[in-house]
């Protein structure tokens, strides 16, 4: 059954636009029930007619990621090939353009799978999530598979054109269009691959597995090819994006924690063409690290409940698809099939992010509490030319507006002198999934939050501070100050002892300054 909640637009409205394609599909298990399916420039409209009562469901174009033509698969040797009466659970499909050897010669239908991830308001207030919806249209009006495939391919071509923002070629849309080959080969799409940089050591070290099991299926539904490069050691990703012709890829997906994002952004800043690179290369992060503060901050800013792709994609992979009920065989007309799998994840959305990094040190970028782990290099013969040890330290990127570290700051700066237990700077709301560092931080607000704990704080308050880190109440503790700044400088007194870490990595104890560059890059995150 189609769950009507799965496809209704938030405003409950219909897709109002010129109809490009229209077809009627029948539900064989239900007498007097059929769907009028329309494709318009805005999306897909499914008008259900049940004994005269109509109901319209719509899937907006922005939620559709791809579609594929399939053919039913031959049963394995020994099993009975029964045409009529084949149960849905036995039903298998193969790609229409491949595996010609294994198709079911008794079923000449062409199946169009349309994949969509629709944003849903969850029952709990303020929480949104994406759900995977698959609409399957069965084309079976013709006796020959090729004719049915031609019909399915016209729909596929039109959907793919709309997804990539190209006009749908009118000549192809005519039912009398005969040339199947030209229809199939005309399907547009981004020719360039996506670059995937995967840190196998991030967090619990399950980046490869997560990518293969959860991300690959989605990229495959969207028919987006990709190149995966496994990082071999620290600074590998940084050196990779600094030295490669990155324009051969259409986007860059970082699979790991905040550290890999830090490396990539800094690697881009080390390119003379950094502005072009940031503009042209879409960046995305698949949170697989231990903290994943950036992804959590984006999710929080968009008021999503959680970022856990492991839970969400798990549901998609292991979920029990609720297939549209009905027999496949007793109807000679086209048929609509829908199976919906609930996916508790969010859209990939490009979010504008600030960036701040030390104006003086090529190593320093932002501050977070990432953990230090021990790492091993992984051999990849294709990337022998990457040498993080001998990387260039020349930093292009945006020009600093700060005075040199050796000069005095102007009088307009506020100076706080004294003994400090801790000074922590970050521009993200979260530094880990359960570390709500700066509750008032917003994406791209151009603010660094300085958390200052001066010496003299009581032990009780310090304990309360630590206990409140996961829900943000730490900022209300007496002795804890949260100061919004555009830039800061830390100057340890001569002879004083202390530690300075950047993203959890210890750096030299000495003067350090940083500033924020608002809205410098965009990144997508689930
Ligand atoms: N193959 C590798 N071996 C060792 N270290 C690596 C390798 N690839 C990348 N690194 C380093 O691992 C560091 C940490 O990675 P990352 O941030 O992805 O994971 P994490 O620390 O678990 O997550 P988070 O930063 O969100 O807490 C990166 O700064 C990077 O320099």
PDB file of N, CA and C in Angstrom, residues 293-336:
ATOM      1  N   UNK A 293      31.501  17.310  15.413  1.00  0.00           N
ATOM      2  CA  UNK A 293      30.913  18.562  15.876  1.00  0.00           C
ATOM      3  C   UNK A 293      30.340  19.398  14.750  1.00  0.00           C
ATOM      4  N   UNK A 294      31.027  19.431  13.619  1.00  0.00           N
ATOM      5  CA  UNK A 294      30.552  20.246  12.500  1.00  0.00           C
ATOM      6  C   UNK A 294      29.197  19.749  11.995  1.00  0.00           C
ATOM      7  N   UNK A 295      29.123  18.443  11.752  1.00  0.00           N
ATOM      8  CA  UNK A 295      27.864  17.879  11.247  1.00  0.00           C
ATOM      9  C   UNK A 295      26.751  18.077  12.272  1.00  0.00           C
ATOM     10  N   UNK A 296      27.079  17.905  13.528  1.00  0.00           N
ATOM     11  CA  UNK A 296      26.063  18.090  14.568  1.00  0.00           C
ATOM     12  C   UNK A 296      25.612  19.549  14.621  1.00  0.00           C
ATOM     13  N   UNK A 297      26.564  20.476  14.460  1.00  0.00           N
ATOM     14  CA  UNK A 297      26.211  21.897  14.493  1.00  0.00           C
ATOM     15  C   UNK A 297      25.278  22.245  13.347  1.00  0.00           C
ATOM     16  N   UNK A 298      25.556  21.669  12.167  1.00  0.00           N
ATOM     17  CA  UNK A 298      24.685  21.932  11.016  1.00  0.00           C
ATOM     18  C   UNK A 298      23.302  21.343  11.284  1.00  0.00           C
ATOM     19  N   UNK A 299      23.304  20.117  11.784  1.00  0.00           N
ATOM     20  CA  UNK A 299      22.024  19.468  12.080  1.00  0.00           C
ATOM     21  C   UNK A 299      21.249  20.278  13.121  1.00  0.00           C
ATOM     22  N   UNK A 300      21.951  20.768  14.125  1.00  0.00           N
ATOM     23  CA  UNK A 300      21.292  21.545  15.185  1.00  0.00           C
ATOM     24  C   UNK A 300      20.732  22.841  14.610  1.00  0.00           C
ATOM     25  N   UNK A 301      21.535  23.480  13.762  1.00  0.00           N
ATOM     26  CA  UNK A 301      21.088  24.745  13.175  1.00  0.00           C
ATOM     27  C   UNK A 301      19.834  24.546  12.335  1.00  0.00           C
ATOM     28  N   UNK A 302      19.728  23.410  11.726  1.00  0.00           N
ATOM     29  CA  UNK A 302      18.548  23.138  10.912  1.00  0.00           C
ATOM     30  C   UNK A 302      17.454  22.474  11.745  1.00  0.00           C
ATOM     31  N   UNK A 303      17.669  22.434  13.044  1.00  0.00           N
ATOM     32  CA  UNK A 303      16.703  21.881  13.997  1.00  0.00           C
ATOM     33  C   UNK A 303      16.385  20.419  13.747  1.00  0.00           C
ATOM     34  N   UNK A 304      17.412  19.724  13.285  1.00  0.00           N
ATOM     35  CA  UNK A 304      17.217  18.295  13.140  1.00  0.00           C
ATOM     36  C   UNK A 304      17.512  17.634  14.468  1.00  0.00           C
ATOM     37  N   UNK A 305      16.879  16.518  14.665  1.00  0.00           N
ATOM     38  CA  UNK A 305      16.991  15.868  15.960  1.00  0.00           C
ATOM     39  C   UNK A 305      18.333  15.208  16.154  1.00  0.00           C
ATOM     40  N   UNK A 306      18.878  14.673  15.102  1.00  0.00           N
ATOM     41  CA  UNK A 306      20.103  13.921  15.269  1.00  0.00           C
ATOM     42  C   UNK A 306      20.833  13.835  13.945  1.00  0.00           C
ATOM     43  N   UNK A 307      22.080  13.448  14.004  1.00  0.00           N
ATOM     44  CA  UNK A 307      22.827  13.348  12.770  1.00  0.00           C
ATOM     45  C   UNK A 307      23.204  11.908  12.492  1.00  0.00           C
ATOM     46  N   UNK A 308      22.798  11.036  13.376  1.00  0.00           N
ATOM     47  CA  UNK A 308      23.296   9.680  13.291  1.00  0.00           C
ATOM     48  C   UNK A 308      22.922   9.012  11.978  1.00  0.00           C
ATOM     49  N   UNK A 309      23.837   9.049  11.028  1.00  0.00           N
ATOM     50  CA  UNK A 309      23.544   8.382   9.775  1.00  0.00           C
ATOM     51  C   UNK A 309      23.523   6.883   9.967  1.00  0.00           C
ATOM     52  N   UNK A 310      24.241   6.403  11.011  1.00  0.00           N
ATOM     53  CA  UNK A 310      24.298   4.962  11.173  1.00  0.00           C
ATOM     54  C   UNK A 310      22.907   4.413  11.450  1.00  0.00           C
ATOM     55  N   UNK A 311      22.172   5.082  12.305  1.00  0.00           N
ATOM     56  CA  UNK A 311      20.808   4.648  12.587  1.00  0.00           C
ATOM     57  C   UNK A 311      19.941   4.840  11.339  1.00  0.00           C
ATOM     58  N   UNK A 312      20.064   6.041  10.750  1.00  0.00           N
ATOM     59  CA  UNK A 312      19.162   6.355   9.674  1.00  0.00           C
ATOM     60  C   UNK A 312      19.376   5.474   8.456  1.00  0.00           C
ATOM     61  N   UNK A 313      20.615   5.352   7.999  1.00  0.00           N
ATOM     62  CA  UNK A 313      20.850   4.547   6.824  1.00  0.00           C
ATOM     63  C   UNK A 313      20.654   3.067   7.129  1.00  0.00           C
ATOM     64  N   UNK A 314      20.872   2.710   8.371  1.00  0.00           N
ATOM     65  CA  UNK A 314      20.641   1.328   8.771  1.00  0.00           C
ATOM     66  C   UNK A 314      19.201   0.955   8.465  1.00  0.00           C
ATOM     67  N   UNK A 315      18.300   1.860   8.807  1.00  0.00           N
ATOM     68  CA  UNK A 315      16.886   1.601   8.567  1.00  0.00           C
ATOM     69  C   UNK A 315      16.624   1.378   7.086  1.00  0.00           C
ATOM     70  N   UNK A 316      17.323   2.144   6.285  1.00  0.00           N
ATOM     71  CA  UNK A 316      17.084   2.035   4.849  1.00  0.00           C
ATOM     72  C   UNK A 316      17.568   0.703   4.307  1.00  0.00           C
ATOM     73  N   UNK A 317      18.681   0.243   4.840  1.00  0.00           N
ATOM     74  CA  UNK A 317      19.258  -0.979   4.310  1.00  0.00           C
ATOM     75  C   UNK A 317      18.549  -2.209   4.849  1.00  0.00           C
ATOM     76  N   UNK A 318      18.321  -2.196   6.154  1.00  0.00           N
ATOM     77  CA  UNK A 318      17.774  -3.396   6.773  1.00  0.00           C
ATOM     78  C   UNK A 318      16.258  -3.372   6.910  1.00  0.00           C
ATOM     79  N   UNK A 319      15.688  -2.239   6.569  1.00  0.00           N
ATOM     80  CA  UNK A 319      14.247  -2.100   6.768  1.00  0.00           C
ATOM     81  C   UNK A 319      13.459  -3.082   5.911  1.00  0.00           C
ATOM     82  N   UNK A 320      12.292  -3.388   6.358  1.00  0.00           N
ATOM     83  CA  UNK A 320      11.446  -4.311   5.641  1.00  0.00           C
ATOM     84  C   UNK A 320      10.552  -3.489   4.718  1.00  0.00           C
ATOM     85  N   UNK A 321      10.822  -3.510   3.429  1.00  0.00           N
ATOM     86  CA  UNK A 321      10.043  -2.638   2.567  1.00  0.00           C
ATOM     87  C   UNK A 321       8.579  -3.052   2.516  1.00  0.00           C
ATOM     88  N   UNK A 322       7.721  -2.077   2.727  1.00  0.00           N
ATOM     89  CA  UNK A 322       6.287  -2.349   2.656  1.00  0.00           C
ATOM     90  C   UNK A 322       5.864  -2.191   1.205  1.00  0.00           C
ATOM     91  N   UNK A 323       5.789  -3.282   0.521  1.00  0.00           N
ATOM     92  CA  UNK A 323       5.531  -3.217  -0.921  1.00  0.00           C
ATOM     93  C   UNK A 323       4.039  -3.063  -1.179  1.00  0.00           C
ATOM     94  N   UNK A 324       3.753  -2.276  -2.157  1.00  0.00           N
ATOM     95  CA  UNK A 324       2.379  -2.043  -2.588  1.00  0.00           C
ATOM     96  C   UNK A 324       1.705  -3.385  -2.838  1.00  0.00           C
ATOM     97  N   UNK A 325       0.559  -3.590  -2.234  1.00  0.00           N
ATOM     98  CA  UNK A 325      -0.021  -4.928  -2.323  1.00  0.00           C
ATOM     99  C   UNK A 325      -0.651  -5.192  -3.691  1.00  0.00           C
ATOM    100  N   UNK A 326      -0.788  -6.412  -3.996  1.00  0.00           N
ATOM    101  CA  UNK A 326      -1.455  -6.762  -5.240  1.00  0.00           C
ATOM    102  C   UNK A 326      -0.664  -7.706  -6.107  1.00  0.00           C
ATOM    103  N   UNK A 327      -1.384  -8.396  -6.921  1.00  0.00           N
ATOM    104  CA  UNK A 327      -0.723  -9.325  -7.833  1.00  0.00           C
ATOM    105  C   UNK A 327      -0.171  -8.555  -9.020  1.00  0.00           C
ATOM    106  N   UNK A 328       0.845  -9.051  -9.608  1.00  0.00           N
ATOM    107  CA  UNK A 328       1.488  -8.376 -10.711  1.00  0.00           C
ATOM    108  C   UNK A 328       0.869  -8.714 -12.053  1.00  0.00           C
ATOM    109  N   UNK A 329       0.005  -9.676 -12.049  1.00  0.00           N
ATOM    110  CA  UNK A 329      -0.171 -10.343 -13.324  1.00  0.00           C
ATOM    111  C   UNK A 329      -1.542 -10.280 -13.967  1.00  0.00           C
ATOM    112  N   UNK A 330      -2.524  -9.865 -13.211  1.00  0.00           N
ATOM    113  CA  UNK A 330      -3.853 -10.007 -13.776  1.00  0.00           C
ATOM    114  C   UNK A 330      -4.309  -8.783 -14.549  1.00  0.00           C
ATOM    115  N   UNK A 331      -3.414  -7.862 -14.791  1.00  0.00           N
ATOM    116  CA  UNK A 331      -3.812  -6.664 -15.492  1.00  0.00           C
ATOM    117  C   UNK A 331      -2.936  -6.450 -16.719  1.00  0.00           C
ATOM    118  N   UNK A 332      -3.553  -6.041 -17.775  1.00  0.00           N
ATOM    119  CA  UNK A 332      -2.782  -5.852 -18.997  1.00  0.00           C
ATOM    120  C   UNK A 332      -2.289  -4.425 -19.163  1.00  0.00           C
ATOM    121  N   UNK A 333      -2.711  -3.561 -18.251  1.00  0.00           N
ATOM    122  CA  UNK A 333      -2.292  -2.173 -18.380  1.00  0.00           C
ATOM    123  C   UNK A 333      -1.083  -1.909 -17.494  1.00  0.00           C
ATOM    124  N   UNK A 334      -0.615  -0.665 -17.587  1.00  0.00           N
ATOM    125  CA  UNK A 334       0.506  -0.291 -16.741  1.00  0.00           C
ATOM    126  C   UNK A 334       0.103  -0.336 -15.280  1.00  0.00           C
ATOM    127  N   UNK A 335       1.076  -0.522 -14.440  1.00  0.00           N
ATOM    128  CA  UNK A 335       0.778  -0.710 -13.026  1.00  0.00           C
ATOM    129  C   UNK A 335       1.691   0.172 -12.186  1.00  0.00           C
ATOM    130  N   UNK A 336       1.176   0.626 -11.083  1.00  0.00           N
ATOM    131  CA  UNK A 336       2.023   1.404 -10.165  1.00  0.00           C
ATOM    132  C   UNK A 336       2.320   0.561  -8.936  1.00  0.00           C
TER     133      UNK A 336
END
